[in-house]
Amino acid sequence: LFDLPVPGGTRPIGSYGVLFALGLLLGGALFVYRAARAKLDPGRVVAVLALGVAGGLAGAWLLFAIVEAVRTGEPLAALTSGGRVFFGGLLGGVVAFVLAARALRLPAGTLADSGAPALPLGHALGRLGCFLGGCCYGAPSAGPLAVTYTDPSAPAAHPMVPRHPWPLYESAALLVIAALVAVVPSRRLARGAPGTRFALYAVLYGVLRVALEPLRDDPVRGFVLGASTSQIVGAFVALCGVFWLL
C-alpha cells in the first residue's frame, strides 16, 4: 500500500497485513459489543478475546508449520515465511477461548454466540487481503470474473494464467454467514441453548469450504483420498456443529 518512514529507511506496509489487522479490529469490536448487550463484563470479555486471538494466531501458524514440514521435509521451513492456515487458527482460538472463559468465570456458550457473527466478518476482511496478496488463489478460469496476477511475488502468478478470484467468493459468502448467524432467532436453534449460534456458524462455514475447495488451486495444502486437507477439516468442523445442534 505504501512505505512507512522509519529510522534508517522505510518499511513497506502491505494490503494483506492491513486487512488482517482490520478484520481483527472490527470483528473484535462487534464481539465485545454483542457480549456487552448480553450483560457480560466488558473487561473480562476483552481479556477472553485477547487470549482467544493469541491462541488463534498460534494455531494458525502451527498448522502452517506442520503443512510446510510435510511439504518440504524441512521442519523449520515455516520460520522463513509468514503463512497461516485459517482452520488451525479456528481450532487454536476455540481452545484458548474456552480455557480463558472458564478461568475468568464467563459462560463460554453465551460468549461464543456473541462472537459467531464477528468471526466470519473478520475472516471476510482477511480474505480480501488474500486476494490482494495473490495467495489462496483460485483454479484457472475462462469466466468473466477471472483475474490474472502479473507480479512475480504473487504465488498466483506461477503460472501467469486467468484464475477464479477464490478469496472474493469466500469473502462474499462469509458476509452472508455473518448476517445469518446474527439474525436467526436463537429459539429456533436447539431450543436456544448457549453456543448454538456458533454451532450454526461451524456448520455453514464447514460446508462452504467443502463446496468451494474445487475452485481453489493450492496443491501445497495436500490431498488425502482425493480430498484436500481443508475439505477434510471443513467436514469435521461441520459435523461437530451438527452434533452440537442435535
Short mmCIF file of C-alpha atoms in Angstrom, two decimals:
data_model
loop_
_atom_site.label_atom_id
_atom_site.label_comp_id
_atom_site.label_asym_id
_atom_site.label_seq_id
_atom_site.Cartn_x
_atom_site.Cartn_y
_atom_site.Cartn_z
CA LEU A 1 0.00 0.00 0.00
CA PHE A 2 2.76 2.47 0.94
CA ASP A 3 6.20 2.78 2.51
CA LEU A 4 6.26 3.95 6.11
CA PRO A 5 9.26 6.13 7.03
CA VAL A 6 11.20 4.63 9.95
CA PRO A 7 14.61 5.44 11.40
CA GLY A 8 17.22 4.29 8.91
CA GLY A 9 14.86 3.84 5.93
CA THR A 10 11.31 2.76 5.17
CA ARG A 11 9.08 -0.19 5.99
CA PRO A 12 6.61 -1.46 3.37
CA ILE A 13 3.02 -1.72 4.60
CA GLY A 14 1.18 -4.45 2.70
CA SER A 15 -2.52 -4.76 1.97
CA TYR A 16 -2.69 -8.26 3.47
CA GLY A 17 -1.39 -7.14 6.85
CA VAL A 18 -3.63 -4.08 6.95
CA LEU A 19 -6.79 -6.03 6.11
CA PHE A 20 -5.82 -8.81 8.53
CA ALA A 21 -5.47 -6.24 11.32
CA LEU A 22 -8.70 -4.52 10.27
CA GLY A 23 -10.52 -7.85 10.42
CA LEU A 24 -9.26 -8.42 13.96
CA LEU A 25 -10.24 -4.88 14.98
CA LEU A 26 -13.76 -4.81 13.54
CA GLY A 27 -14.53 -8.43 14.42
CA GLY A 28 -13.28 -7.86 17.97
CA ALA A 29 -15.33 -4.67 18.33
CA LEU A 30 -18.51 -6.45 17.19
CA PHE A 31 -17.80 -9.31 19.58
CA VAL A 32 -17.34 -7.00 22.58
CA TYR A 33 -20.47 -5.02 21.64
CA ARG A 34 -22.64 -8.13 21.39
CA ALA A 35 -21.19 -9.56 24.62
CA ALA A 36 -21.95 -6.30 26.43
CA ARG A 37 -25.54 -6.49 25.16
CA ALA A 38 -25.67 -9.96 26.70
CA LYS A 39 -24.77 -8.23 30.00
CA LEU A 40 -21.31 -9.76 30.31
CA ASP A 41 -18.49 -7.83 31.99
CA PRO A 42 -16.66 -5.92 29.20
CA GLY A 43 -13.26 -6.07 30.90
CA ARG A 44 -13.29 -9.83 31.21
CA VAL A 45 -14.73 -10.15 27.69
CA VAL A 46 -11.79 -8.18 26.27
CA ALA A 47 -9.38 -10.43 28.20
CA VAL A 48 -11.01 -13.55 26.76
CA LEU A 49 -10.89 -12.00 23.29
CA ALA A 50 -7.17 -11.23 23.60
CA LEU A 51 -6.34 -14.75 24.74
CA GLY A 52 -8.55 -16.25 22.06
CA VAL A 53 -6.83 -14.21 19.35
CA ALA A 54 -3.43 -15.23 20.71
CA GLY A 55 -4.45 -18.89 20.64
CA GLY A 56 -5.84 -18.45 17.13
CA LEU A 57 -2.63 -16.90 15.79
CA ALA A 58 -0.58 -19.65 17.42
CA GLY A 59 -2.82 -22.37 15.98
CA ALA A 60 -2.81 -20.79 12.50
CA TRP A 61 0.97 -20.67 12.43
CA LEU A 62 1.40 -24.14 13.96
CA LEU A 63 -0.80 -25.84 11.36
CA PHE A 64 1.03 -23.90 8.63
CA ALA A 65 4.34 -25.11 10.07
CA ILE A 66 3.11 -28.71 10.01
CA VAL A 67 1.94 -28.37 6.40
CA GLU A 68 5.27 -26.83 5.37
CA ALA A 69 7.24 -29.52 7.19
CA VAL A 70 5.31 -32.26 5.38
CA ARG A 71 5.56 -30.47 2.02
CA THR A 72 9.25 -29.57 2.14
CA GLY A 73 10.65 -32.15 4.53
CA GLU A 74 12.21 -29.30 6.49
CA PRO A 75 10.71 -28.86 10.00
CA LEU A 76 11.95 -25.25 10.20
CA ALA A 77 10.76 -24.20 6.72
CA ALA A 78 7.83 -22.21 8.15
CA LEU A 79 10.22 -19.90 10.00
CA THR A 80 11.25 -18.26 6.73
CA SER A 81 7.71 -17.29 5.63
CA GLY A 82 4.64 -15.65 7.15
CA GLY A 83 1.91 -18.08 6.17
CA ARG A 84 -1.09 -19.04 8.26
CA VAL A 85 -3.86 -21.64 7.98
CA PHE A 86 -7.34 -20.49 9.00
CA PHE A 87 -8.54 -23.84 10.32
CA GLY A 88 -5.52 -24.03 12.61
CA GLY A 89 -6.45 -20.58 13.86
CA LEU A 90 -10.08 -21.61 14.38
CA LEU A 91 -9.17 -24.71 16.39
CA GLY A 92 -6.43 -22.98 18.40
CA GLY A 93 -8.67 -19.99 19.04
CA VAL A 94 -11.57 -22.12 20.26
CA VAL A 95 -9.37 -24.00 22.73
CA ALA A 96 -7.83 -20.80 24.10
CA PHE A 97 -11.26 -19.11 24.16
CA VAL A 98 -12.88 -21.87 26.20
CA LEU A 99 -9.99 -22.10 28.66
CA ALA A 100 -9.94 -18.32 29.12
CA ALA A 101 -13.72 -18.15 29.59
CA ARG A 102 -13.58 -20.80 32.28
CA ALA A 103 -10.64 -19.15 34.03
CA LEU A 104 -12.46 -15.80 34.08
CA ARG A 105 -15.79 -17.39 35.01
CA LEU A 106 -17.70 -16.33 31.93
CA PRO A 107 -20.28 -18.53 30.16
CA ALA A 108 -18.40 -19.93 27.18
CA GLY A 109 -21.57 -20.74 25.23
CA THR A 110 -23.00 -17.23 25.54
CA LEU A 111 -19.62 -15.75 24.65
CA ALA A 112 -19.32 -17.99 21.60
CA ASP A 113 -22.75 -16.88 20.41
CA SER A 114 -21.66 -13.24 20.78
CA GLY A 115 -18.64 -13.95 18.60
CA ALA A 116 -20.49 -16.04 16.00
CA PRO A 117 -21.15 -13.13 13.60
CA ALA A 118 -17.85 -11.39 14.42
CA LEU A 119 -15.65 -14.30 13.33
CA PRO A 120 -16.89 -14.54 9.71
CA LEU A 121 -16.90 -10.73 9.45
CA GLY A 122 -13.22 -10.51 10.39
CA HIS A 123 -12.44 -13.52 8.22
CA ALA A 124 -14.12 -11.87 5.21
CA LEU A 125 -11.82 -8.86 5.52
CA GLY A 126 -8.81 -11.14 5.85
CA ARG A 127 -9.78 -12.90 2.62
CA LEU A 128 -9.75 -9.55 0.83
CA GLY A 129 -6.12 -9.35 1.94
CA CYS A 130 -5.53 -12.80 0.47
CA PHE A 131 -6.98 -11.62 -2.84
CA LEU A 132 -4.76 -8.54 -2.98
CA GLY A 133 -1.72 -10.58 -1.96
CA GLY A 134 -2.27 -13.24 -4.60
CA CYS A 135 -2.34 -16.12 -2.12
CA CYS A 136 -5.07 -18.76 -1.57
CA TYR A 137 -5.59 -18.39 -5.30
CA GLY A 138 -8.25 -19.93 -7.50
CA ALA A 139 -8.06 -22.53 -10.24
CA PRO A 140 -7.56 -21.48 -13.88
CA SER A 141 -10.74 -19.98 -15.32
CA ALA A 142 -12.03 -18.54 -18.59
CA GLY A 143 -15.04 -16.93 -16.91
CA PRO A 144 -15.87 -13.21 -16.84
CA LEU A 145 -14.69 -12.83 -13.22
CA ALA A 146 -11.24 -14.34 -13.84
CA VAL A 147 -8.19 -12.34 -12.77
CA THR A 148 -4.55 -12.63 -13.84
CA TYR A 149 -1.70 -11.90 -11.43
CA THR A 150 1.38 -10.45 -13.11
CA ASP A 151 3.60 -9.57 -10.14
CA PRO A 152 6.14 -12.40 -9.75
CA SER A 153 5.99 -12.05 -5.96
CA ALA A 154 2.36 -13.28 -6.01
CA PRO A 155 2.08 -17.08 -5.66
CA ALA A 156 -0.91 -16.93 -8.06
CA ALA A 157 1.38 -15.67 -10.84
CA HIS A 158 3.02 -19.08 -11.23
CA PRO A 159 1.87 -19.82 -13.88
CA MET A 160 0.53 -16.44 -15.04
CA VAL A 161 -2.96 -17.52 -16.21
CA PRO A 162 -6.51 -16.21 -15.62
CA ARG A 163 -7.86 -17.59 -12.34
CA HIS A 164 -11.03 -17.71 -10.25
CA PRO A 165 -10.95 -14.87 -7.67
CA TRP A 166 -11.40 -17.53 -4.99
CA PRO A 167 -10.83 -15.28 -1.95
CA LEU A 168 -13.59 -12.96 -3.19
CA TYR A 169 -16.02 -15.90 -3.43
CA GLU A 170 -15.31 -16.88 0.14
CA SER A 171 -15.36 -13.30 1.41
CA ALA A 172 -18.84 -12.72 -0.03
CA ALA A 173 -20.12 -16.00 1.39
CA LEU A 174 -18.63 -15.19 4.81
CA LEU A 175 -20.57 -11.90 4.93
CA VAL A 176 -23.77 -13.85 4.23
CA ILE A 177 -22.90 -16.30 7.03
CA ALA A 178 -22.22 -13.40 9.42
CA ALA A 179 -25.65 -11.93 8.66
CA LEU A 180 -27.42 -15.28 9.04
CA VAL A 181 -25.93 -16.19 12.42
CA ALA A 182 -26.62 -12.65 13.66
CA VAL A 183 -30.32 -12.50 12.78
CA VAL A 184 -31.58 -16.08 13.09
CA PRO A 185 -33.84 -16.41 16.17
CA SER A 186 -31.89 -18.39 18.75
CA ARG A 187 -35.02 -20.20 19.91
CA ARG A 188 -35.08 -21.94 16.53
CA LEU A 189 -31.63 -23.44 17.19
CA ALA A 190 -31.59 -26.34 19.61
CA ARG A 191 -34.23 -24.56 21.71
CA GLY A 192 -31.94 -21.59 22.23
CA ALA A 193 -29.24 -23.49 24.12
CA PRO A 194 -26.00 -21.47 24.62
CA GLY A 195 -23.48 -21.97 21.85
CA THR A 196 -25.97 -22.79 19.11
CA ARG A 197 -25.25 -19.67 17.03
CA PHE A 198 -21.59 -20.63 16.96
CA ALA A 199 -22.56 -24.20 16.07
CA LEU A 200 -24.60 -22.85 13.15
CA TYR A 201 -21.56 -20.87 12.02
CA ALA A 202 -19.44 -24.03 12.20
CA VAL A 203 -21.91 -25.94 10.03
CA LEU A 204 -22.24 -23.19 7.43
CA TYR A 205 -18.53 -22.47 7.16
CA GLY A 206 -17.55 -26.13 7.09
CA VAL A 207 -19.99 -26.78 4.24
CA LEU A 208 -18.77 -23.64 2.46
CA ARG A 209 -15.15 -24.81 2.48
CA VAL A 210 -16.06 -28.26 1.24
CA ALA A 211 -18.06 -26.72 -1.61
CA LEU A 212 -15.54 -24.02 -2.60
CA GLU A 213 -12.33 -26.04 -2.50
CA PRO A 214 -12.70 -27.46 -6.06
CA LEU A 215 -12.37 -23.87 -7.33
CA ARG A 216 -9.09 -23.39 -5.48
CA ASP A 217 -5.68 -24.22 -6.92
CA ASP A 218 -3.46 -24.61 -3.89
CA PRO A 219 -1.86 -28.06 -4.09
CA VAL A 220 0.72 -27.35 -1.36
CA ARG A 221 -2.03 -27.92 1.25
CA GLY A 222 -2.04 -31.60 0.34
CA PHE A 223 -4.71 -34.17 -0.50
CA VAL A 224 -5.94 -37.36 1.17
CA LEU A 225 -8.01 -39.83 -0.89
CA GLY A 226 -8.79 -37.11 -3.42
CA ALA A 227 -9.96 -34.54 -0.84
CA SER A 228 -7.90 -31.54 0.20
CA THR A 229 -6.93 -31.16 3.83
CA SER A 230 -9.21 -28.10 4.05
CA GLN A 231 -12.16 -30.16 2.82
CA ILE A 232 -11.46 -32.84 5.41
CA VAL A 233 -11.16 -30.33 8.26
CA GLY A 234 -14.19 -28.43 6.96
CA ALA A 235 -16.30 -31.58 7.00
CA PHE A 236 -15.11 -32.33 10.54
CA VAL A 237 -15.98 -28.80 11.73
CA ALA A 238 -19.43 -29.02 10.10
CA LEU A 239 -20.11 -32.40 11.73
CA CYS A 240 -19.12 -31.01 15.12
CA GLY A 241 -21.61 -28.19 14.61
CA VAL A 242 -24.37 -30.60 13.60
CA PHE A 243 -23.62 -32.75 16.65
CA TRP A 244 -23.98 -29.72 18.95
CA LEU A 245 -27.24 -28.62 17.32
CA LEU A 246 -28.69 -32.11 17.69
#
